[in-house]
Short mmCIF file of C-alpha atoms in Angstrom, two decimals:
data_model
loop_
_atom_site.label_atom_id
_atom_site.label_comp_id
_atom_site.label_asym_id
_atom_site.label_seq_id
_atom_site.Cartn_x
_atom_site.Cartn_y
_atom_site.Cartn_z
CA MET O 1 10.57 -32.10 -32.12
CA VAL O 2 9.19 -35.36 -33.61
CA SER O 3 6.35 -34.00 -35.75
CA PRO O 4 8.57 -32.35 -38.43
CA LEU O 5 10.29 -35.72 -39.00
CA LEU O 6 6.90 -37.46 -39.29
CA VAL O 7 5.67 -34.91 -41.82
CA ALA O 8 8.88 -35.37 -43.81
CA ASP O 9 8.38 -39.16 -43.69
CA ILE O 10 4.79 -38.75 -44.89
CA GLN O 11 5.96 -36.54 -47.73
CA GLY O 12 8.64 -39.10 -48.69
CA THR O 13 6.11 -41.93 -48.63
CA ILE O 14 3.80 -40.01 -50.97
CA LYS O 15 6.66 -39.07 -53.29
CA GLN O 16 8.29 -42.49 -53.55
CA SER O 17 6.30 -45.69 -52.88
CA PHE O 18 2.90 -44.35 -51.76
CA GLU O 19 2.25 -47.27 -49.36
CA LEU O 20 -1.28 -46.56 -48.09
CA SER O 21 -0.94 -48.64 -44.92
CA ARG O 22 2.29 -46.89 -43.95
CA LEU O 23 0.68 -43.51 -44.73
CA TYR O 24 -2.26 -44.29 -42.41
CA SER O 25 0.13 -45.32 -39.66
CA LEU O 26 2.16 -42.12 -39.97
CA VAL O 27 -0.98 -39.94 -40.01
CA ALA O 28 -2.34 -41.73 -36.94
CA VAL O 29 0.92 -41.20 -35.06
CA TYR O 30 0.97 -37.53 -36.09
CA ALA O 31 -2.65 -37.07 -34.93
CA GLY O 32 -1.79 -38.69 -31.61
CA ILE O 33 1.16 -36.37 -31.13
CA LEU O 34 -1.10 -33.36 -31.84
CA ALA O 35 -3.69 -34.60 -29.33
CA VAL O 36 -1.06 -35.08 -26.62
CA SER O 37 0.34 -31.64 -27.43
CA MET O 38 -3.12 -30.05 -27.03
CA VAL O 39 -3.67 -31.73 -23.66
CA CYS O 40 -0.21 -30.68 -22.46
CA THR O 41 -0.83 -27.10 -23.64
CA TYR O 42 -4.13 -27.01 -21.72
CA PHE O 43 -2.58 -28.23 -18.47
CA GLN O 44 0.39 -25.91 -18.98
CA ALA O 45 -1.97 -22.93 -19.27
CA MET O 46 -3.97 -23.99 -16.19
CA ILE O 47 -0.88 -24.58 -14.06
CA LEU O 48 0.71 -21.30 -15.15
CA GLN O 49 -2.45 -19.29 -14.46
CA LYS O 50 -2.89 -20.89 -11.05
CA THR O 51 0.76 -20.34 -10.19
CA GLY O 52 0.69 -16.78 -11.53
CA GLN O 53 -2.38 -15.86 -9.47
CA LYS O 54 -0.84 -17.32 -6.31
CA ILE O 55 2.34 -15.35 -6.92
CA LEU O 56 0.28 -12.21 -7.61
CA SER O 57 -1.67 -12.59 -4.35
CA GLN O 58 1.52 -13.25 -2.39
CA ILE O 59 3.27 -10.20 -3.85
CA ARG O 60 0.29 -8.00 -2.95
CA LEU O 61 0.12 -9.46 0.55
CA ASP O 62 3.87 -9.07 1.13
CA THR O 63 3.82 -5.48 -0.14
CA PHE O 64 0.78 -4.51 1.96
CA THR O 65 2.18 -6.25 5.05
CA HIS O 66 5.53 -4.49 4.61
CA ILE O 67 3.80 -1.11 4.28
CA GLU O 68 2.00 -1.80 7.57
CA GLN O 69 5.37 -2.23 9.27
CA LEU O 70 6.79 1.10 8.08
CA SER O 71 7.05 3.90 10.61
CA HIS O 72 4.94 7.05 10.48
CA ALA O 73 7.99 8.99 9.31
CA GLN O 74 8.49 6.62 6.37
CA LEU O 75 4.80 6.66 5.44
CA ASN O 76 4.78 10.45 5.50
CA GLN O 77 7.44 10.44 2.75
CA ILE O 78 5.41 8.30 0.30
CA PRO O 79 2.23 9.65 -1.38
CA VAL O 80 -0.84 7.44 -0.91
CA GLY O 81 -1.37 7.21 -4.68
CA LYS O 82 2.11 5.74 -5.11
CA LEU O 83 1.44 3.09 -2.45
CA VAL O 84 -1.87 2.20 -4.13
CA THR O 85 -0.04 1.72 -7.45
CA ARG O 86 2.57 -0.52 -5.81
CA VAL O 87 -0.09 -2.79 -4.27
CA THR O 88 -2.52 -2.93 -7.24
CA ASN O 89 -1.13 -2.07 -10.69
CA ASP O 90 2.47 -3.22 -10.36
CA PRO O 91 1.71 -6.80 -9.19
CA ASN O 92 -0.62 -7.17 -12.19
CA SER O 93 2.27 -6.35 -14.50
CA ILE O 94 4.52 -8.87 -12.76
CA SER O 95 1.91 -11.66 -12.91
CA TYR O 96 2.01 -11.55 -16.72
CA LEU O 97 5.69 -12.46 -16.50
CA PHE O 98 4.88 -15.75 -14.73
CA THR O 99 1.77 -16.70 -16.71
CA ASN O 100 2.98 -16.01 -20.26
CA ILE O 101 6.44 -14.64 -20.80
CA LEU O 102 8.58 -17.16 -18.89
CA VAL O 103 7.26 -20.01 -21.04
CA THR O 104 8.14 -18.08 -24.17
CA LEU O 105 11.60 -17.40 -22.79
CA ALA O 106 12.05 -21.08 -21.96
CA LYS O 107 11.21 -22.02 -25.54
CA ASN O 108 13.39 -19.32 -27.01
CA SER O 109 16.91 -20.42 -27.79
CA LEU O 110 18.02 -17.15 -29.38
CA VAL O 111 17.82 -14.93 -26.29
CA ILE O 112 20.71 -12.75 -27.46
CA PHE O 113 18.30 -10.37 -29.24
CA PRO O 114 16.16 -9.51 -26.19
CA ILE O 115 19.28 -9.26 -24.01
CA ILE O 116 20.78 -6.63 -26.34
CA PHE O 117 17.48 -4.85 -26.80
CA GLN O 118 16.83 -4.79 -23.05
CA LYS O 119 19.51 -2.12 -22.55
CA PHE O 120 17.51 0.30 -24.69
CA SER O 121 14.03 -0.57 -23.45
CA ARG O 122 14.38 -0.64 -19.65
CA HIS O 123 14.79 3.13 -19.36
CA VAL O 124 11.67 3.68 -21.49
CA HIS O 125 9.57 1.53 -19.16
CA ARG O 126 10.87 3.30 -16.08
CA THR O 127 9.71 6.65 -17.48
CA VAL O 128 6.27 5.19 -18.30
CA ASN O 129 5.87 3.75 -14.79
CA ASN O 130 7.00 7.01 -13.18
CA ALA O 131 4.50 8.98 -15.28
CA ARG O 132 1.69 6.54 -14.43
CA THR O 133 2.51 6.74 -10.72
CA ASP O 134 2.47 10.54 -10.94
CA VAL O 135 -1.03 10.44 -12.44
CA ASN O 136 -2.30 8.00 -9.78
CA THR O 137 -0.81 10.07 -6.97
CA TYR O 138 -2.35 13.26 -8.31
CA LEU O 139 -5.74 11.57 -8.69
CA SER O 140 -5.67 10.11 -5.18
CA GLU O 141 -4.85 13.47 -3.61
CA ASN O 142 -7.25 15.60 -5.64
CA LEU O 143 -10.23 13.26 -5.52
CA SER O 144 -9.93 13.30 -1.72
CA GLY O 145 -9.70 17.10 -1.78
CA MET O 146 -12.35 17.72 -4.45
CA LYS O 147 -14.60 19.66 -2.06
CA VAL O 148 -11.78 22.11 -1.34
CA THR O 149 -11.17 22.48 -5.07
CA GLN O 150 -14.83 23.38 -5.62
CA ILE O 151 -14.98 25.75 -2.65
CA PHE O 152 -12.04 27.78 -3.98
CA ASN O 153 -13.23 27.56 -7.60
CA GLN O 154 -10.05 25.82 -8.75
CA GLU O 155 -11.62 23.30 -11.14
CA GLN O 156 -9.98 24.74 -14.26
CA ARG O 157 -6.50 24.88 -12.70
CA LYS O 158 -6.76 21.33 -11.41
CA MET O 159 -8.00 20.16 -14.80
CA ASP O 160 -5.01 21.81 -16.51
CA GLU O 161 -2.61 20.17 -14.04
CA PHE O 162 -4.20 16.77 -14.60
CA LEU O 163 -4.11 17.28 -18.37
CA ALA O 164 -0.39 18.08 -18.21
CA ARG O 165 0.30 14.85 -16.31
CA SER O 166 -1.88 12.85 -18.70
CA LYS O 167 -0.04 14.33 -21.69
CA ARG O 168 3.28 13.40 -20.09
CA LEU O 169 2.06 9.82 -19.63
CA GLU O 170 0.82 9.75 -23.24
CA LYS O 171 4.21 10.98 -24.49
CA THR O 172 6.15 8.33 -22.57
CA LYS O 173 3.86 5.61 -23.90
CA MET O 174 4.37 6.83 -27.47
CA ASN O 175 8.15 6.70 -26.92
CA ARG O 176 7.77 3.14 -25.69
CA MET O 177 5.75 2.16 -28.77
CA PHE O 178 8.42 3.69 -31.02
CA VAL O 179 11.18 1.66 -29.34
CA PHE O 180 9.27 -1.61 -29.53
CA GLY O 181 8.22 -0.85 -33.09
CA ILE O 182 11.87 -1.37 -34.05
CA PHE O 183 12.31 -4.73 -32.30
CA ARG O 184 9.41 -6.55 -33.99
CA PRO O 185 10.41 -5.81 -37.62
CA MET O 186 13.98 -6.94 -36.83
CA VAL O 187 12.76 -10.36 -35.70
CA TYR O 188 10.39 -10.64 -38.65
CA MET O 189 13.19 -9.73 -41.07
CA LEU O 190 15.35 -12.57 -39.73
CA PHE O 191 12.45 -14.98 -40.13
CA VAL O 192 11.74 -13.91 -43.73
CA THR O 193 15.43 -14.03 -44.67
CA SER O 194 15.72 -17.58 -43.34
CA ASN O 195 12.62 -18.62 -45.28
CA LEU O 196 13.92 -17.07 -48.51
CA PHE O 197 17.20 -18.93 -48.16
CA LEU O 198 15.34 -22.17 -47.43
CA PHE O 199 13.05 -21.53 -50.41
CA TYR O 200 16.08 -21.26 -52.70
CA ILE O 201 17.58 -24.52 -51.40
CA GLY O 202 14.16 -26.19 -51.45
CA CYS O 203 13.43 -25.34 -55.07
CA LYS O 204 16.65 -27.05 -56.10
CA GLY O 205 15.79 -30.05 -53.91
CA TYR O 206 12.35 -30.51 -55.43
CA ILE O 207 13.80 -30.43 -58.96
CA LYS O 208 16.50 -32.94 -58.08
CA ASP O 209 18.46 -33.98 -55.02
CA THR O 210 21.18 -31.43 -54.46
CA THR O 211 24.02 -30.90 -52.03
CA PHE O 212 24.68 -28.18 -49.46
CA LEU O 213 27.89 -28.06 -47.41
CA GLY O 214 28.69 -31.56 -48.63
CA GLN O 215 25.31 -33.03 -47.55
CA THR O 216 22.54 -34.32 -49.82
CA ILE O 217 19.41 -32.14 -49.60
CA THR O 218 16.14 -33.86 -50.51
CA SER O 219 12.63 -32.43 -50.62
CA GLU O 220 11.81 -34.33 -47.39
CA THR O 221 14.75 -32.65 -45.66
CA VAL O 222 13.53 -29.24 -46.85
CA VAL O 223 10.03 -29.84 -45.44
CA ALA O 224 11.39 -30.93 -42.07
CA PHE O 225 13.88 -28.08 -41.95
CA TYR O 226 11.17 -25.54 -42.79
CA MET O 227 9.07 -26.75 -39.88
CA TYR O 228 12.08 -26.60 -37.57
CA ILE O 229 12.84 -23.03 -38.66
CA SER O 230 9.22 -22.06 -37.99
CA ARG O 231 9.40 -23.60 -34.53
CA PHE O 232 12.70 -21.88 -33.93
CA PHE O 233 11.39 -18.43 -34.84
CA ASN O 234 7.85 -18.72 -33.43
CA PRO O 235 9.01 -18.24 -29.81
CA ILE O 236 11.16 -15.31 -30.90
CA GLN O 237 8.22 -13.74 -32.73
CA ALA O 238 6.01 -14.35 -29.70
CA LEU O 239 8.67 -12.78 -27.52
CA ALA O 240 8.76 -9.79 -29.84
CA GLU O 241 5.03 -9.37 -29.25
CA GLN O 242 5.40 -9.88 -25.50
CA PHE O 243 8.66 -8.02 -24.94
CA ASP O 244 6.74 -4.86 -24.13
CA MET O 245 5.01 -6.67 -21.27
CA LEU O 246 8.29 -8.29 -20.23
CA GLU O 247 10.01 -4.95 -19.75
CA GLN O 248 6.90 -3.56 -18.06
CA SER O 249 7.08 -6.49 -15.61
CA PHE O 250 10.74 -5.78 -14.85
CA ALA O 251 10.06 -2.07 -14.34
CA ALA O 252 7.09 -2.84 -12.06
CA ALA O 253 9.24 -5.27 -10.06
CA GLU O 254 11.84 -2.54 -9.53
CA LYS O 255 9.15 -0.23 -8.13
CA ILE O 256 7.80 -2.88 -5.77
CA PHE O 257 11.26 -3.73 -4.48
CA THR O 258 11.89 -0.06 -3.70
CA ILE O 259 9.10 -0.49 -1.13
CA LEU O 260 10.09 -3.98 0.04
CA ASP O 261 13.72 -2.90 0.43
CA MET O 262 12.73 -0.11 2.84
CA VAL O 263 13.85 -1.22 6.29
CA PRO O 264 11.21 -0.36 8.96
CA GLU O 265 12.63 2.24 11.33
CA VAL O 266 10.56 1.23 14.37
CA VAL O 267 10.91 -2.50 15.11
CA ASP O 268 10.85 -4.83 18.09
CA GLU O 269 14.10 -5.25 19.96
CA PRO O 270 15.43 -8.85 20.08
CA ASP O 271 14.73 -9.02 23.82
CA ALA O 272 11.34 -7.22 23.69
CA ILE O 273 8.70 -8.57 26.07
CA GLU O 274 4.91 -8.91 26.08
CA LEU O 275 3.19 -6.47 28.45
CA LYS O 276 0.14 -8.41 29.60
CA GLU O 277 -1.09 -5.74 32.01
CA MET O 278 -0.45 -2.01 32.19
CA LYS O 279 -0.94 0.13 35.29
CA GLY O 280 -0.72 3.34 33.27
CA GLU O 281 2.42 4.92 34.75
CA ILE O 282 4.31 6.98 32.15
CA GLU O 283 7.63 8.76 32.51
CA PHE O 284 9.68 10.89 30.11
CA ARG O 285 13.36 11.23 31.05
CA ASP O 286 15.26 13.96 29.23
CA VAL O 287 13.64 13.11 25.88
CA TRP O 288 15.01 14.69 22.70
CA PHE O 289 13.28 14.12 19.38
CA ALA O 290 13.49 15.47 15.82
CA TYR O 291 11.57 14.49 12.69
CA ASN O 292 14.48 15.78 10.61
CA PRO O 293 18.11 15.62 11.79
CA GLY O 294 19.07 18.69 13.81
CA GLU O 295 15.53 20.17 13.88
CA TRP O 296 14.61 19.39 17.48
CA VAL O 297 10.87 19.22 18.20
CA LEU O 298 11.34 18.13 21.83
CA LYS O 299 14.31 19.32 23.88
CA GLY O 300 15.06 17.57 27.15
CA VAL O 301 11.41 16.92 28.08
CA SER O 302 10.86 15.21 31.44
CA PHE O 303 7.59 14.54 33.29
CA HIS O 304 5.88 11.80 35.29
CA VAL O 305 2.30 10.54 34.90
CA TYR O 306 1.02 8.33 37.70
CA PRO O 307 -1.55 5.55 37.20
CA LYS O 308 -5.15 6.77 36.72
CA GLN O 309 -4.07 10.41 36.51
CA THR O 310 -5.50 12.83 33.96
CA VAL O 311 -2.73 14.91 32.40
CA ALA O 312 -3.30 17.65 29.82
CA PHE O 313 -0.80 19.16 27.39
CA VAL O 314 -1.32 22.74 26.21
CA GLY O 315 0.68 25.19 24.16
CA ALA O 316 0.89 26.89 20.81
CA THR O 317 0.76 25.00 17.52
CA GLY O 318 4.08 23.25 16.90
CA SER O 319 5.10 23.19 20.56
CA GLY O 320 5.31 19.37 20.60
CA LYS O 321 2.03 18.31 22.23
CA SER O 322 0.89 15.77 19.62
CA THR O 323 4.47 14.59 19.17
CA ILE O 324 4.57 13.49 22.82
CA LEU O 325 1.44 11.38 22.34
CA SER O 326 2.90 9.78 19.19
CA LEU O 327 6.13 8.94 21.01
CA ILE O 328 4.27 7.26 23.87
CA CYS O 329 2.69 4.87 21.34
CA ARG O 330 6.13 4.46 19.74
CA ASN O 331 5.02 5.67 16.33
CA TYR O 332 8.54 7.14 16.20
CA ASP O 333 11.76 6.36 18.04
CA ILE O 334 13.42 9.10 20.07
CA GLN O 335 17.03 10.18 19.48
CA LYS O 336 17.98 10.72 23.13
CA GLY O 337 16.52 10.00 26.54
CA GLN O 338 14.04 7.39 27.77
CA ILE O 339 10.29 6.81 27.74
CA LEU O 340 9.13 4.41 30.45
CA ILE O 341 5.81 2.59 30.82
CA ASP O 342 5.34 1.06 34.27
CA GLY O 343 9.09 1.49 34.74
CA ILE O 344 10.00 -0.36 31.51
CA ASP O 345 11.66 1.33 28.53
CA ILE O 346 9.10 1.14 25.72
CA ARG O 347 11.83 -0.08 23.34
CA HIS O 348 11.94 -3.26 25.43
CA ILE O 349 8.20 -3.88 24.95
CA LYS O 350 6.81 -5.49 21.79
CA ILE O 351 5.15 -2.81 19.67
CA ALA O 352 1.86 -4.69 19.21
CA SER O 353 1.69 -5.44 22.93
CA LEU O 354 2.42 -1.79 23.82
CA ARG O 355 -0.19 -0.31 21.50
CA SER O 356 -2.87 -2.80 22.55
CA HIS O 357 -3.05 -1.01 25.93
CA PHE O 358 -3.72 2.42 24.38
CA GLY O 359 -6.99 3.88 23.18
CA GLN O 360 -6.72 6.90 20.91
CA MET O 361 -9.21 9.56 19.87
CA LEU O 362 -7.83 11.92 17.26
CA GLN O 363 -9.05 15.19 15.81
CA ASP O 364 -9.53 13.62 12.37
CA VAL O 365 -11.68 10.53 12.81
CA PHE O 366 -11.35 7.75 10.23
CA LEU O 367 -14.24 5.35 9.68
CA PHE O 368 -13.97 2.41 7.29
CA ALA O 369 -16.58 1.59 4.67
CA GLY O 370 -18.88 -1.09 6.09
CA ASP O 371 -21.36 -0.70 8.95
CA ILE O 372 -21.40 0.84 12.42
CA ARG O 373 -20.83 -2.48 14.18
CA SER O 374 -17.66 -3.36 12.24
CA ASN O 375 -16.23 0.13 12.85
CA ILE O 376 -16.78 -0.05 16.60
CA VAL O 377 -15.61 -3.66 17.01
CA LEU O 378 -12.57 -3.27 14.70
CA ARG O 379 -9.82 -5.21 16.51
CA SER O 380 -11.84 -6.89 19.28
CA ASP O 381 -12.64 -10.62 19.16
CA ASN O 382 -15.64 -12.38 20.69
CA VAL O 383 -17.62 -9.17 21.11
CA THR O 384 -21.41 -9.37 21.40
CA ASP O 385 -23.93 -6.78 20.26
CA GLU O 386 -24.67 -6.07 23.92
CA ASP O 387 -21.00 -5.16 24.43
CA VAL O 388 -21.22 -2.76 21.49
CA TRP O 389 -24.42 -1.16 22.80
CA GLN O 390 -22.87 -0.83 26.26
CA ALA O 391 -19.90 1.04 24.76
CA CYS O 392 -22.31 3.30 22.86
CA ARG O 393 -24.28 4.04 26.03
CA TYR O 394 -21.10 4.80 27.97
CA VAL O 395 -20.11 7.53 25.49
CA ASN O 396 -23.70 8.73 24.91
CA ALA O 397 -23.69 7.53 21.28
CA ASP O 398 -26.61 5.10 21.63
CA GLY O 399 -29.15 7.90 21.23
CA PHE O 400 -28.42 8.70 17.60
CA VAL O 401 -27.50 5.09 16.66
CA ARG O 402 -30.91 3.77 17.78
CA LYS O 403 -32.64 6.40 15.64
CA LEU O 404 -30.97 5.06 12.49
CA ASP O 405 -33.00 2.65 10.37
CA GLY O 406 -30.27 0.02 10.43
CA GLY O 407 -29.04 0.57 13.98
CA LEU O 408 -25.66 -1.13 14.30
CA ASP O 409 -26.09 -2.43 10.73
CA GLU O 410 -26.40 1.09 9.31
CA ALA O 411 -24.08 1.44 6.31
CA VAL O 412 -20.97 3.57 6.70
CA ARG O 413 -19.70 5.16 3.51
CA GLU O 414 -16.07 5.84 2.73
CA GLN O 415 -14.49 7.76 5.63
CA GLY O 416 -17.93 7.98 7.27
CA ASN O 417 -19.08 10.81 5.02
CA ASN O 418 -22.76 10.01 5.69
CA PHE O 419 -22.35 11.04 9.35
CA SER O 420 -21.69 14.41 10.95
CA ALA O 421 -18.33 15.23 12.54
CA GLY O 422 -19.85 14.87 16.01
CA GLN O 423 -21.41 11.49 15.20
CA ARG O 424 -18.13 10.20 13.78
CA GLN O 425 -16.32 11.31 16.93
CA LEU O 426 -18.85 9.54 19.17
CA LEU O 427 -18.46 6.32 17.16
CA SER O 428 -14.70 6.67 17.47
CA PHE O 429 -15.08 7.14 21.22
CA ALA O 430 -17.26 4.01 21.46
CA ARG O 431 -14.64 2.05 19.50
CA THR O 432 -11.94 3.20 21.93
CA ILE O 433 -13.97 2.38 25.05
CA LEU O 434 -14.93 -1.09 23.77
CA HIS O 435 -11.28 -2.11 23.80
CA LYS O 436 -10.99 -1.16 27.51
CA PRO O 437 -7.59 0.53 27.20
CA SER O 438 -5.31 1.15 30.17
CA VAL O 439 -4.39 4.60 28.82
CA MET O 440 -6.74 6.95 26.97
CA ILE O 441 -5.16 9.42 24.53
CA LEU O 442 -7.24 12.34 23.26
CA ASP O 443 -5.54 14.57 20.70
CA GLU O 444 -7.81 17.57 20.04
CA ALA O 445 -10.73 15.12 20.08
CA THR O 446 -13.31 17.89 20.62
CA ALA O 447 -11.81 20.52 18.32
CA ASN O 448 -14.12 20.09 15.31
CA ILE O 449 -17.42 19.13 16.92
CA ASP O 450 -20.49 21.01 18.05
CA THR O 451 -21.04 22.12 21.65
CA GLU O 452 -23.74 19.51 22.30
CA THR O 453 -21.47 16.62 21.26
CA GLU O 454 -18.59 18.13 23.24
CA VAL O 455 -20.75 18.10 26.37
CA LEU O 456 -21.57 14.41 25.77
CA ILE O 457 -17.88 13.55 25.40
CA GLN O 458 -16.88 15.60 28.46
CA ASP O 459 -19.56 13.80 30.47
CA SER O 460 -18.12 10.44 29.38
CA LEU O 461 -14.59 11.55 30.25
CA GLU O 462 -15.70 12.51 33.75
CA LYS O 463 -16.96 8.93 34.22
CA MET O 464 -13.51 7.63 33.28
CA LYS O 465 -11.56 9.92 35.58
CA ASN O 466 -9.59 8.03 38.24
CA ILE O 467 -10.44 4.75 36.45
CA ARG O 468 -7.68 4.82 33.83
CA THR O 469 -4.80 7.09 32.85
CA MET O 470 -5.85 9.86 30.47
CA LEU O 471 -3.60 12.06 28.32
CA ILE O 472 -5.31 15.04 26.71
CA VAL O 473 -4.18 17.62 24.17
CA ALA O 474 -6.50 20.62 23.94
CA HIS O 475 -6.46 24.22 22.80
CA ARG O 476 -9.61 25.13 24.71
CA LEU O 477 -8.42 25.42 28.29
CA SER O 478 -11.96 25.21 29.61
CA THR O 479 -12.01 21.49 28.72
CA ILE O 480 -9.00 20.54 30.87
CA GLN O 481 -9.51 22.58 34.05
CA HIS O 482 -10.13 19.45 36.14
CA ALA O 483 -6.95 17.65 35.02
CA ASP O 484 -4.64 16.39 37.77
CA ASN O 485 -1.66 17.95 36.00
CA ILE O 486 -1.40 20.47 33.15
CA ILE O 487 1.87 20.69 31.20
CA LEU O 488 2.50 23.86 29.18
CA LEU O 489 4.90 23.40 26.26
CA SER O 490 6.70 26.06 24.24
CA HIS O 491 9.12 25.33 21.38
CA GLY O 492 9.58 21.74 22.52
CA GLU O 493 10.30 22.53 26.18
CA ILE O 494 8.19 22.40 29.34
CA MET O 495 7.61 25.95 30.56
CA GLU O 496 5.09 25.34 33.35
CA GLN O 497 3.20 22.45 34.94
CA GLY O 498 0.72 22.02 37.76
CA THR O 499 -3.02 22.01 38.39
CA HIS O 500 -5.29 24.63 36.88
CA GLN O 501 -5.38 26.67 40.09
CA GLU O 502 -1.63 26.36 40.67
CA LEU O 503 -0.86 27.65 37.18
CA LEU O 504 -3.27 30.56 37.58
CA HIS O 505 -1.53 31.56 40.82
CA LEU O 506 1.81 31.57 38.99
CA LYS O 507 0.41 34.22 36.64
CA GLY O 508 2.75 33.03 33.91
CA ARG O 509 2.12 31.96 30.32
CA TYR O 510 -0.81 29.67 31.23
CA TYR O 511 -2.47 32.53 33.11
CA GLN O 512 -2.10 34.73 30.01
CA LEU O 513 -3.60 32.09 27.71
CA TYR O 514 -6.50 31.39 30.04
CA THR O 515 -7.26 35.10 30.53
CA LEU O 516 -7.16 35.66 26.77
CA GLN O 517 -9.54 32.75 26.07
CA PHE O 518 -11.86 33.75 28.94
CA ARG O 519 -12.16 37.32 27.63
CA LYS O 520 -12.75 36.05 24.11
CA GLN O 521 -15.53 33.77 25.39
CA GLN O 522 -17.15 36.66 27.29
CA LEU O 523 -17.10 38.81 24.15
CA GLN O 524 -18.72 36.02 22.12
CA GLU O 525 -21.43 35.49 24.73
CA SER O 526 -22.15 39.21 24.93
#
């Protein structure tokens, strides 16, 4: 604010008395002001960048943490590509708001133009963000399923679908450029008009002192006023250049808050307790559950699992077997009934405490990029290499691990793609055993592996029998013949339950399934 007055004073000194000493003093003061301004600008940039990066990291952390708290049902509704965009791309857009645009807004007195223009531009940015998210979601899904695309010779169709989404994104971006192409010339036109008016007044002032609105206008006044006009319009011009990013930041913030505003469906009750030890007793009391309202997956299911028992669930696809295992871990909340662990309703146990007592082996094993050791250790603290090797020996995984060049340090690629399905399952089994769970859950754990690996896993399971509670879901009835209790489900209801021999004597649905599989096995062997 001071420098325009100094420049005007310098100009007046030159025009009138030309006092050299006074001129030197004014120039020195002006140079000092410029130096201070440069230092302040430097520290402003450093502080803003540091603040912006902290805010960016916090937004990413808050978004990722909130996603971790969402229930399985909520996560199933959101494509992975969309979640990736919310955690990566959108925070980047918001960070620009804190590092650049807010300063411009603070300097800008004439905010009425962006406020009016905002009504027209916000919709454009929403469409761009939606189109970008659509592209990211499509990429995430199809890159993961590229092998299937190649197997079914669908490369051309997938390319056409991707091209259509890319064209849609291109079109929305062109629409955005058209809208913002209008805003910039408007601001520039105001700036030029002001300068032309000042030029007219200034020309008269340089010829002779003139008056405007009853005030005397000198050449010094014109110089100072010109600098003030430039400083007045510079932030507006900068905002015109940055308004695209400003609206992009607002649109990105809206997308992030759609995630942050989602209320987790499965949360700890206010009076939830820590379960330090678990005996492994599980009871379902008249449990009703539906993923979608009115579409019951479980209908009045009741059963009792005693500590250290092995209980198997069998039945056709969609009968509710895997759902029962998910409900025990409280991945979902039931609509009616009760699920008890050691006589305590699981809703009265803290979720983290409850799940820490379970070990799960699923049909689809997920390994993280890293090495074998980090994938087996995962959530355990203070674990030695000897503990890891002991877990590998217990599940018969040490044989193939020792043959690897790196041993426990052998690299694991994304999703463990450099290992066979059987090897991945053995590593998953070792990871589960290392945590010493009170309850073992096996959901079709041997469905996609070779016979040799299945024998190794079955041998390990026999060691664990009567040591901890085991819940098993299996289609191959030969793998669960020695279970203490077998529960046959059909359309969400328990049809039969008992030991293998008891169910065969009933000669009901289990007998039919076993006979069918036994005959099929005989035909394959012959």
